[in-house]
């Protein structure tokens, strides 16, 4: 699917995958069970995205503020990331999915970092979808870090700054930001990159998120009129 709204480069969709904990608690299960079910929803979404015109998909897997969660939940999430990388790297290669991880790596478990690097190397040629997983990610920190790297305080253009900000995994601005779980906030996710993103909030808990939900969000997006601060073009005649 390609429309006037994607500029021919495919869409960049970003997702705040919220609701795992509530989904599990509603069933009397530990929160970790919700994250495990959330990993299945990640697989479904990655599979569906390229067929729906998405070329870049950025998923918020672990925010820098998530370190404040109970140690047991944090370890379960880190373990899940290892399992995901171990299992999914080969499938990504098969399906032409290029995998990148954005965020800090210096606080991640030592075992996880080489797996990320290996996954990125193995999938580097993937041309169907660029999957960016945000792990230990804070948009404010990323912006501060990029600003600190501006040489001699030289003012950058917006384009230069955007390139600096996403040097590790270059991506266009976000076209559509989806948040599951019923909350309506950005939670320090891609603040610069979402400057003109369309926002879509759904009450669906992330473990229940399916291809149809992505399709519905994109259908909603394709009905929006994106003006980027300008006025709509006046039809001639
Ligand atoms: C937010 O839901 C979700 C997270 C902090 C973790 C996201 C992780 C996954 C979807 C699973 C694994 C991901 C990959 C890439 C394998 P929450 O726990 O805050 O839910 P709540 O608001 O209901 O408590």
PDB file of C-alpha atoms and ligand atoms in Angstrom:
ATOM      1  CA  UNK A   1       0.000   0.000   0.000  1.00  0.00           C
ATOM      2  CA  UNK A   2       1.477   3.364  -1.003  1.00  0.00           C
ATOM      3  CA  UNK A   3      -0.332   6.667  -0.752  1.00  0.00           C
ATOM      4  CA  UNK A   4       0.207  10.366  -1.196  1.00  0.00           C
ATOM      5  CA  UNK A   5       0.973  10.599   2.526  1.00  0.00           C
ATOM      6  CA  UNK A   6       4.162   8.548   2.579  1.00  0.00           C
ATOM      7  CA  UNK A   7       6.338  10.573   0.153  1.00  0.00           C
ATOM      8  CA  UNK A   8       7.304   7.347  -1.601  1.00  0.00           C
ATOM      9  CA  UNK A   9       9.746   6.388   1.129  1.00  0.00           C
ATOM     10  CA  UNK A  10       7.396   4.227   3.186  1.00  0.00           C
ATOM     11  CA  UNK A  11       5.985   5.184   6.523  1.00  0.00           C
ATOM     12  CA  UNK A  12       7.764   5.458   9.843  1.00  0.00           C
ATOM     13  CA  UNK A  13       5.476   4.108  12.556  1.00  0.00           C
ATOM     14  CA  UNK A  14       6.507   4.274  16.208  1.00  0.00           C
ATOM     15  CA  UNK A  15       4.700   2.336  18.924  1.00  0.00           C
ATOM     16  CA  UNK A  16       4.529   2.741  22.699  1.00  0.00           C
ATOM     17  CA  UNK A  17       3.650  -0.833  23.645  1.00  0.00           C
ATOM     18  CA  UNK A  18       1.699  -0.238  26.836  1.00  0.00           C
ATOM     19  CA  UNK A  19      -0.624  -2.475  28.838  1.00  0.00           C
ATOM     20  CA  UNK A  20       1.378  -5.685  29.358  1.00  0.00           C
ATOM     21  CA  UNK A  21       1.204  -5.440  33.152  1.00  0.00           C
ATOM     22  CA  UNK A  22      -2.531  -4.714  33.317  1.00  0.00           C
ATOM     23  CA  UNK A  23      -3.251  -7.467  30.800  1.00  0.00           C
ATOM     24  CA  UNK A  24      -1.491  -9.999  33.042  1.00  0.00           C
ATOM     25  CA  UNK A  25      -2.909  -8.646  36.310  1.00  0.00           C
ATOM     26  CA  UNK A  26      -6.451  -8.886  34.908  1.00  0.00           C
ATOM     27  CA  UNK A  27      -5.826 -12.635  34.551  1.00  0.00           C
ATOM     28  CA  UNK A  28      -4.268 -13.008  37.980  1.00  0.00           C
ATOM     29  CA  UNK A  29      -0.872 -13.610  36.393  1.00  0.00           C
ATOM     30  CA  UNK A  30       2.499 -12.003  37.170  1.00  0.00           C
ATOM     31  CA  UNK A  31       3.383  -8.933  35.101  1.00  0.00           C
ATOM     32  CA  UNK A  32       6.185 -10.881  33.412  1.00  0.00           C
ATOM     33  CA  UNK A  33       3.542 -13.070  31.740  1.00  0.00           C
ATOM     34  CA  UNK A  34       2.188  -9.909  30.141  1.00  0.00           C
ATOM     35  CA  UNK A  35       5.627  -9.053  28.769  1.00  0.00           C
ATOM     36  CA  UNK A  36       5.983 -12.572  27.336  1.00  0.00           C
ATOM     37  CA  UNK A  37       2.620 -12.205  25.581  1.00  0.00           C
ATOM     38  CA  UNK A  38       3.792  -8.734  24.497  1.00  0.00           C
ATOM     39  CA  UNK A  39       6.769 -10.316  22.723  1.00  0.00           C
ATOM     40  CA  UNK A  40       4.310 -12.369  20.622  1.00  0.00           C
ATOM     41  CA  UNK A  41       2.496  -9.151  19.708  1.00  0.00           C
ATOM     42  CA  UNK A  42       5.862  -7.706  18.619  1.00  0.00           C
ATOM     43  CA  UNK A  43       6.355 -10.650  16.265  1.00  0.00           C
ATOM     44  CA  UNK A  44       2.845 -10.233  14.789  1.00  0.00           C
ATOM     45  CA  UNK A  45       3.346  -6.501  14.312  1.00  0.00           C
ATOM     46  CA  UNK A  46       6.757  -6.881  12.636  1.00  0.00           C
ATOM     47  CA  UNK A  47       5.259  -9.421  10.264  1.00  0.00           C
ATOM     48  CA  UNK A  48       2.267  -7.220   9.378  1.00  0.00           C
ATOM     49  CA  UNK A  49       4.058  -3.879   9.053  1.00  0.00           C
ATOM     50  CA  UNK A  50       5.781  -4.201   5.638  1.00  0.00           C
ATOM     51  CA  UNK A  51       2.547  -5.433   4.032  1.00  0.00           C
ATOM     52  CA  UNK A  52       0.858  -2.227   5.194  1.00  0.00           C
ATOM     53  CA  UNK A  53       3.378   0.183   3.706  1.00  0.00           C
ATOM     54  CA  UNK A  54       5.509   0.611   6.828  1.00  0.00           C
ATOM     55  CA  UNK A  55       9.250   0.804   6.094  1.00  0.00           C
ATOM     56  CA  UNK A  56      10.494   1.892   9.515  1.00  0.00           C
ATOM     57  CA  UNK A  57       9.057   0.611  12.775  1.00  0.00           C
ATOM     58  CA  UNK A  58      10.370   1.892  16.096  1.00  0.00           C
ATOM     59  CA  UNK A  59       9.154   0.008  19.180  1.00  0.00           C
ATOM     60  CA  UNK A  60       9.543   1.303  22.742  1.00  0.00           C
ATOM     61  CA  UNK A  61      10.710  -1.830  24.530  1.00  0.00           C
ATOM     62  CA  UNK A  62      12.344  -0.372  27.671  1.00  0.00           C
ATOM     63  CA  UNK A  63      12.596   3.256  28.726  1.00  0.00           C
ATOM     64  CA  UNK A  64      15.466   4.620  30.798  1.00  0.00           C
ATOM     65  CA  UNK A  65      12.884   5.198  33.540  1.00  0.00           C
ATOM     66  CA  UNK A  66      11.895   1.520  33.495  1.00  0.00           C
ATOM     67  CA  UNK A  67      15.029   0.754  35.595  1.00  0.00           C
ATOM     68  CA  UNK A  68      12.878   1.974  38.503  1.00  0.00           C
ATOM     69  CA  UNK A  69      10.693  -1.157  38.231  1.00  0.00           C
ATOM     70  CA  UNK A  70      11.147  -4.138  40.584  1.00  0.00           C
ATOM     71  CA  UNK A  71      14.399  -6.035  39.907  1.00  0.00           C
ATOM     72  CA  UNK A  72      12.460  -9.195  39.091  1.00  0.00           C
ATOM     73  CA  UNK A  73      10.480  -7.469  36.327  1.00  0.00           C
ATOM     74  CA  UNK A  74      13.592  -5.780  34.903  1.00  0.00           C
ATOM     75  CA  UNK A  75      15.477  -9.111  34.775  1.00  0.00           C
ATOM     76  CA  UNK A  76      12.512 -10.791  33.122  1.00  0.00           C
ATOM     77  CA  UNK A  77      12.445  -8.085  30.442  1.00  0.00           C
ATOM     78  CA  UNK A  78      16.206  -8.313  29.808  1.00  0.00           C
ATOM     79  CA  UNK A  79      15.891 -12.093  29.535  1.00  0.00           C
ATOM     80  CA  UNK A  80      13.021 -11.675  27.109  1.00  0.00           C
ATOM     81  CA  UNK A  81      15.125  -9.357  24.915  1.00  0.00           C
ATOM     82  CA  UNK A  82      17.861 -12.026  24.827  1.00  0.00           C
ATOM     83  CA  UNK A  83      15.356 -14.731  23.909  1.00  0.00           C
ATOM     84  CA  UNK A  84      13.805 -12.485  21.267  1.00  0.00           C
ATOM     85  CA  UNK A  85      17.174 -11.691  19.666  1.00  0.00           C
ATOM     86  CA  UNK A  86      18.222 -15.344  19.794  1.00  0.00           C
ATOM     87  CA  UNK A  87      15.006 -16.506  18.166  1.00  0.00           C
ATOM     88  CA  UNK A  88      14.154 -13.701  15.813  1.00  0.00           C
ATOM     89  CA  UNK A  89      17.479 -12.738  14.203  1.00  0.00           C
ATOM     90  CA  UNK A  90      17.311 -15.615  11.690  1.00  0.00           C
ATOM     91  CA  UNK A  91      13.656 -14.829  10.931  1.00  0.00           C
ATOM     92  CA  UNK A  92      14.593 -11.161  10.362  1.00  0.00           C
ATOM     93  CA  UNK A  93      17.286 -12.194   7.863  1.00  0.00           C
ATOM     94  CA  UNK A  94      14.779 -14.428   6.050  1.00  0.00           C
ATOM     95  CA  UNK A  95      12.164 -11.676   5.866  1.00  0.00           C
ATOM     96  CA  UNK A  96      14.508  -8.830   4.914  1.00  0.00           C
ATOM     97  CA  UNK A  97      14.100  -7.053   8.245  1.00  0.00           C
ATOM     98  CA  UNK A  98      17.004  -4.886   9.325  1.00  0.00           C
ATOM     99  CA  UNK A  99      17.263  -4.735  13.099  1.00  0.00           C
ATOM    100  CA  UNK A 100      18.739  -1.818  15.058  1.00  0.00           C
ATOM    101  CA  UNK A 101      18.681  -1.082  18.759  1.00  0.00           C
ATOM    102  CA  UNK A 102      18.582   2.539  19.904  1.00  0.00           C
ATOM    103  CA  UNK A 103      19.302   3.787  23.414  1.00  0.00           C
ATOM    104  CA  UNK A 104      22.147   3.376  25.910  1.00  0.00           C
ATOM    105  CA  UNK A 105      24.066   0.108  25.951  1.00  0.00           C
ATOM    106  CA  UNK A 106      26.431   0.722  28.863  1.00  0.00           C
ATOM    107  CA  UNK A 107      23.843  -0.285  31.501  1.00  0.00           C
ATOM    108  CA  UNK A 108      22.520  -3.381  29.721  1.00  0.00           C
ATOM    109  CA  UNK A 109      23.461  -6.886  30.931  1.00  0.00           C
ATOM    110  CA  UNK A 110      26.853  -7.856  29.505  1.00  0.00           C
ATOM    111  CA  UNK A 111      25.391 -10.879  27.700  1.00  0.00           C
ATOM    112  CA  UNK A 112      22.822  -8.820  25.840  1.00  0.00           C
ATOM    113  CA  UNK A 113      25.167  -6.342  24.134  1.00  0.00           C
ATOM    114  CA  UNK A 114      27.056  -8.839  21.895  1.00  0.00           C
ATOM    115  CA  UNK A 115      23.714 -10.367  20.919  1.00  0.00           C
ATOM    116  CA  UNK A 116      22.457  -6.947  19.830  1.00  0.00           C
ATOM    117  CA  UNK A 117      25.646  -6.336  17.846  1.00  0.00           C
ATOM    118  CA  UNK A 118      25.409  -9.760  16.230  1.00  0.00           C
ATOM    119  CA  UNK A 119      21.731  -9.209  15.366  1.00  0.00           C
ATOM    120  CA  UNK A 120      22.498  -5.823  13.819  1.00  0.00           C
ATOM    121  CA  UNK A 121      25.378  -7.243  11.776  1.00  0.00           C
ATOM    122  CA  UNK A 122      23.435 -10.277  10.563  1.00  0.00           C
ATOM    123  CA  UNK A 123      20.399  -8.249   9.455  1.00  0.00           C
ATOM    124  CA  UNK A 124      22.235  -5.202   8.035  1.00  0.00           C
ATOM    125  CA  UNK A 125      21.180  -6.025   4.454  1.00  0.00           C
ATOM    126  CA  UNK A 126      17.427  -6.169   5.220  1.00  0.00           C
ATOM    127  CA  UNK A 127      15.504  -3.914   2.842  1.00  0.00           C
ATOM    128  CA  UNK A 128      11.829  -4.656   3.565  1.00  0.00           C
ATOM    129  CA  UNK A 129      11.589  -3.133   7.027  1.00  0.00           C
ATOM    130  CA  UNK A 130      13.891  -1.258   9.388  1.00  0.00           C
ATOM    131  CA  UNK A 131      12.951  -2.463  12.873  1.00  0.00           C
ATOM    132  CA  UNK A 132      14.350  -0.199  15.589  1.00  0.00           C
ATOM    133  CA  UNK A 133      13.986  -1.431  19.161  1.00  0.00           C
ATOM    134  CA  UNK A 134      14.334   1.294  21.773  1.00  0.00           C
ATOM    135  CA  UNK A 135      16.004  -0.219  24.848  1.00  0.00           C
ATOM    136  CA  UNK A 136      17.228   1.888  27.807  1.00  0.00           C
ATOM    137  CA  UNK A 137      15.968   4.768  25.721  1.00  0.00           C
ATOM    138  CA  UNK A 138      15.172   8.335  26.794  1.00  0.00           C
ATOM    139  CA  UNK A 139      14.442  10.918  24.141  1.00  0.00           C
ATOM    140  CA  UNK A 140      15.539  13.792  26.376  1.00  0.00           C
ATOM    141  CA  UNK A 141      18.853  12.042  27.032  1.00  0.00           C
ATOM    142  CA  UNK A 142      19.317  11.359  23.323  1.00  0.00           C
ATOM    143  CA  UNK A 143      18.684  15.039  22.511  1.00  0.00           C
ATOM    144  CA  UNK A 144      21.108  16.199  25.227  1.00  0.00           C
ATOM    145  CA  UNK A 145      23.738  13.758  23.975  1.00  0.00           C
ATOM    146  CA  UNK A 146      23.382  14.939  20.362  1.00  0.00           C
ATOM    147  CA  UNK A 147      23.456  18.609  21.444  1.00  0.00           C
ATOM    148  CA  UNK A 148      26.658  17.946  23.389  1.00  0.00           C
ATOM    149  CA  UNK A 149      28.263  16.666  20.201  1.00  0.00           C
ATOM    150  CA  UNK A 150      27.633  19.835  18.177  1.00  0.00           C
ATOM    151  CA  UNK A 151      31.132  20.991  17.323  1.00  0.00           C
ATOM    152  CA  UNK A 152      32.190  24.217  19.070  1.00  0.00           C
ATOM    153  CA  UNK A 153      28.581  25.053  19.881  1.00  0.00           C
ATOM    154  CA  UNK A 154      27.936  25.545  16.156  1.00  0.00           C
ATOM    155  CA  UNK A 155      24.249  25.841  15.396  1.00  0.00           C
ATOM    156  CA  UNK A 156      23.040  22.919  13.298  1.00  0.00           C
ATOM    157  CA  UNK A 157      20.187  22.939  10.834  1.00  0.00           C
ATOM    158  CA  UNK A 158      17.178  20.816  11.801  1.00  0.00           C
ATOM    159  CA  UNK A 159      18.235  18.232   9.210  1.00  0.00           C
ATOM    160  CA  UNK A 160      21.831  18.075  10.514  1.00  0.00           C
ATOM    161  CA  UNK A 161      20.621  17.745  14.075  1.00  0.00           C
ATOM    162  CA  UNK A 162      18.147  15.007  13.149  1.00  0.00           C
ATOM    163  CA  UNK A 163      20.988  13.092  11.467  1.00  0.00           C
ATOM    164  CA  UNK A 164      23.200  13.487  14.555  1.00  0.00           C
ATOM    165  CA  UNK A 165      20.358  12.339  16.807  1.00  0.00           C
ATOM    166  CA  UNK A 166      19.755   9.160  14.837  1.00  0.00           C
ATOM    167  CA  UNK A 167      23.308   8.411  13.757  1.00  0.00           C
ATOM    168  CA  UNK A 168      23.232   4.878  15.188  1.00  0.00           C
ATOM    169  CA  UNK A 169      20.091   3.906  13.255  1.00  0.00           C
ATOM    170  CA  UNK A 170      19.168   6.587  10.698  1.00  0.00           C
ATOM    171  CA  UNK A 171      15.423   7.018  10.223  1.00  0.00           C
ATOM    172  CA  UNK A 172      13.065   9.622   8.833  1.00  0.00           C
ATOM    173  CA  UNK A 173      10.732  11.583  11.131  1.00  0.00           C
ATOM    174  CA  UNK A 174       7.875   9.587  12.618  1.00  0.00           C
ATOM    175  CA  UNK A 175       4.684   9.689  10.517  1.00  0.00           C
ATOM    176  CA  UNK A 176       2.418   7.887  12.951  1.00  0.00           C
ATOM    177  CA  UNK A 177       2.804   7.291  16.672  1.00  0.00           C
ATOM    178  CA  UNK A 178       0.608   4.571  18.175  1.00  0.00           C
ATOM    179  CA  UNK A 179       0.161   4.006  21.901  1.00  0.00           C
ATOM    180  CA  UNK A 180      -1.714   0.986  23.184  1.00  0.00           C
ATOM    181  CA  UNK A 181      -3.106   0.526  26.704  1.00  0.00           C
ATOM    182  CA  UNK A 182      -5.428   3.526  26.843  1.00  0.00           C
ATOM    183  CA  UNK A 183      -3.004   6.164  28.183  1.00  0.00           C
ATOM    184  CA  UNK A 184      -2.439   9.290  26.118  1.00  0.00           C
ATOM    185  CA  UNK A 185       1.109  10.531  26.671  1.00  0.00           C
ATOM    186  CA  UNK A 186       4.528  10.412  24.993  1.00  0.00           C
ATOM    187  CA  UNK A 187       6.614   9.134  27.929  1.00  0.00           C
ATOM    188  CA  UNK A 188       9.941  10.553  26.685  1.00  0.00           C
ATOM    189  CA  UNK A 189       9.740   8.705  23.344  1.00  0.00           C
ATOM    190  CA  UNK A 190      11.105  10.244  20.102  1.00  0.00           C
ATOM    191  CA  UNK A 191      10.199  13.812  21.096  1.00  0.00           C
ATOM    192  CA  UNK A 192      12.173  15.465  18.280  1.00  0.00           C
ATOM    193  CA  UNK A 193      11.260  12.849  15.672  1.00  0.00           C
ATOM    194  CA  UNK A 194       7.527  13.118  16.472  1.00  0.00           C
ATOM    195  CA  UNK A 195       7.366  16.890  15.899  1.00  0.00           C
ATOM    196  CA  UNK A 196       4.738  16.400  13.169  1.00  0.00           C
ATOM    197  CA  UNK A 197       3.654  12.822  13.862  1.00  0.00           C
ATOM    198  CA  UNK A 198      -0.015  11.935  13.773  1.00  0.00           C
ATOM    199  CA  UNK A 199      -1.060  10.398  17.094  1.00  0.00           C
ATOM    200  CA  UNK A 200      -3.230   7.313  17.503  1.00  0.00           C
ATOM    201  CA  UNK A 201      -4.253   6.071  20.938  1.00  0.00           C
ATOM    202  CA  UNK A 202      -5.997   2.737  21.372  1.00  0.00           C
ATOM    203  CA  UNK A 203      -7.430   1.144  24.523  1.00  0.00           C
ATOM    204  CA  UNK A 204      -6.219  -2.287  23.284  1.00  0.00           C
ATOM    205  CA  UNK A 205      -3.692  -3.764  25.743  1.00  0.00           C
ATOM    206  CA  UNK A 206      -0.423  -4.498  23.936  1.00  0.00           C
ATOM    207  CA  UNK A 207      -0.555  -8.336  24.257  1.00  0.00           C
ATOM    208  CA  UNK A 208      -3.884  -8.244  22.379  1.00  0.00           C
ATOM    209  CA  UNK A 209      -2.561  -5.953  19.638  1.00  0.00           C
ATOM    210  CA  UNK A 210      -2.963  -7.674  16.260  1.00  0.00           C
ATOM    211  CA  UNK A 211      -2.404  -6.944  12.568  1.00  0.00           C
ATOM    212  CA  UNK A 212      -5.980  -5.593  12.384  1.00  0.00           C
ATOM    213  CA  UNK A 213      -5.153  -2.947  15.003  1.00  0.00           C
ATOM    214  CA  UNK A 214      -2.147  -1.777  12.998  1.00  0.00           C
ATOM    215  CA  UNK A 215      -4.301  -1.720   9.892  1.00  0.00           C
ATOM    216  CA  UNK A 216      -6.976   0.337  11.688  1.00  0.00           C
ATOM    217  CA  UNK A 217      -4.381   2.811  12.972  1.00  0.00           C
ATOM    218  CA  UNK A 218      -2.989   3.214   9.449  1.00  0.00           C
ATOM    219  CA  UNK A 219      -6.473   3.643   7.980  1.00  0.00           C
ATOM    220  CA  UNK A 220      -7.043   6.412  10.547  1.00  0.00           C
ATOM    221  CA  UNK A 221      -3.672   7.949   9.565  1.00  0.00           C
ATOM    222  CA  UNK A 222      -4.525   7.935   5.855  1.00  0.00           C
ATOM    223  CA  UNK A 223      -7.621  10.022   6.609  1.00  0.00           C
ATOM    224  CA  UNK A 224      -5.630  12.729   8.341  1.00  0.00           C
ATOM    225  CA  UNK A 225      -4.606  15.827   6.479  1.00  0.00           C
ATOM    226  CA  UNK A 226      -0.946  16.548   7.177  1.00  0.00           C
ATOM    227  CA  UNK A 227      -0.167  20.218   6.823  1.00  0.00           C
ATOM    228  CA  UNK A 228       3.178  20.636   8.627  1.00  0.00           C
ATOM    229  CA  UNK A 229       2.129  24.101   9.722  1.00  0.00           C
ATOM    230  CA  UNK A 230       1.151  25.272   6.226  1.00  0.00           C
ATOM    231  CA  UNK A 231      -2.324  25.911   4.877  1.00  0.00           C
ATOM    232  CA  UNK A 232      -3.976  23.259   2.700  1.00  0.00           C
ATOM    233  CA  UNK A 233      -3.301  23.663  -1.031  1.00  0.00           C
ATOM    234  CA  UNK A 234      -6.151  25.538  -2.769  1.00  0.00           C
ATOM    235  CA  UNK A 235      -7.566  23.644  -5.740  1.00  0.00           C
ATOM    236  CA  UNK A 236      -7.091  25.535  -9.023  1.00  0.00           C
ATOM    237  CA  UNK A 237     -10.188  26.783 -10.854  1.00  0.00           C
TER     238      UNK A 237
HETATM  239  C1  LIG B   1       4.771  -1.290  29.021  1.00  0.00           C
HETATM  240  O1  LIG B   1       3.702  -1.975  29.605  1.00  0.00           O
HETATM  241  C2  LIG B   1       5.670  -2.232  28.401  1.00  0.00           C
HETATM  242  C3  LIG B   1       6.981  -2.359  28.706  1.00  0.00           C
HETATM  243  C4  LIG B   1       7.672  -1.531  29.697  1.00  0.00           C
HETATM  244  C5  LIG B   1       7.807  -3.403  28.080  1.00  0.00           C
HETATM  245  C6  LIG B   1       7.585  -3.632  26.630  1.00  0.00           C
HETATM  246  C7  LIG B   1       8.073  -4.984  26.316  1.00  0.00           C
HETATM  247  C8  LIG B   1       7.478  -5.860  25.499  1.00  0.00           C
HETATM  248  C9  LIG B   1       6.332  -5.538  24.640  1.00  0.00           C
HETATM  249  C10 LIG B   1       7.897  -7.276  25.412  1.00  0.00           C
HETATM  250  C11 LIG B   1       9.190  -7.603  24.860  1.00  0.00           C
HETATM  251  C12 LIG B   1       9.689  -6.780  23.734  1.00  0.00           C
HETATM  252  C13 LIG B   1      10.507  -7.251  22.804  1.00  0.00           C
HETATM  253  C14 LIG B   1      11.072  -6.342  21.802  1.00  0.00           C
HETATM  254  C15 LIG B   1      10.875  -8.658  22.736  1.00  0.00           C
HETATM  255  P1  LIG B   1       3.504  -1.893  31.169  1.00  0.00           P
HETATM  256  O2  LIG B   1       4.241  -3.008  31.790  1.00  0.00           O
HETATM  257  O3  LIG B   1       3.877  -0.537  31.670  1.00  0.00           O
HETATM  258  O4  LIG B   1       1.968  -2.130  31.288  1.00  0.00           O
HETATM  259  P2  LIG B   1       0.981  -1.486  32.361  1.00  0.00           P
HETATM  260  O5  LIG B   1       0.883  -0.020  32.035  1.00  0.00           O
HETATM  261  O6  LIG B   1      -0.279  -2.217  32.101  1.00  0.00           O
HETATM  262  O7  LIG B   1       1.550  -1.766  33.714  1.00  0.00           O
END
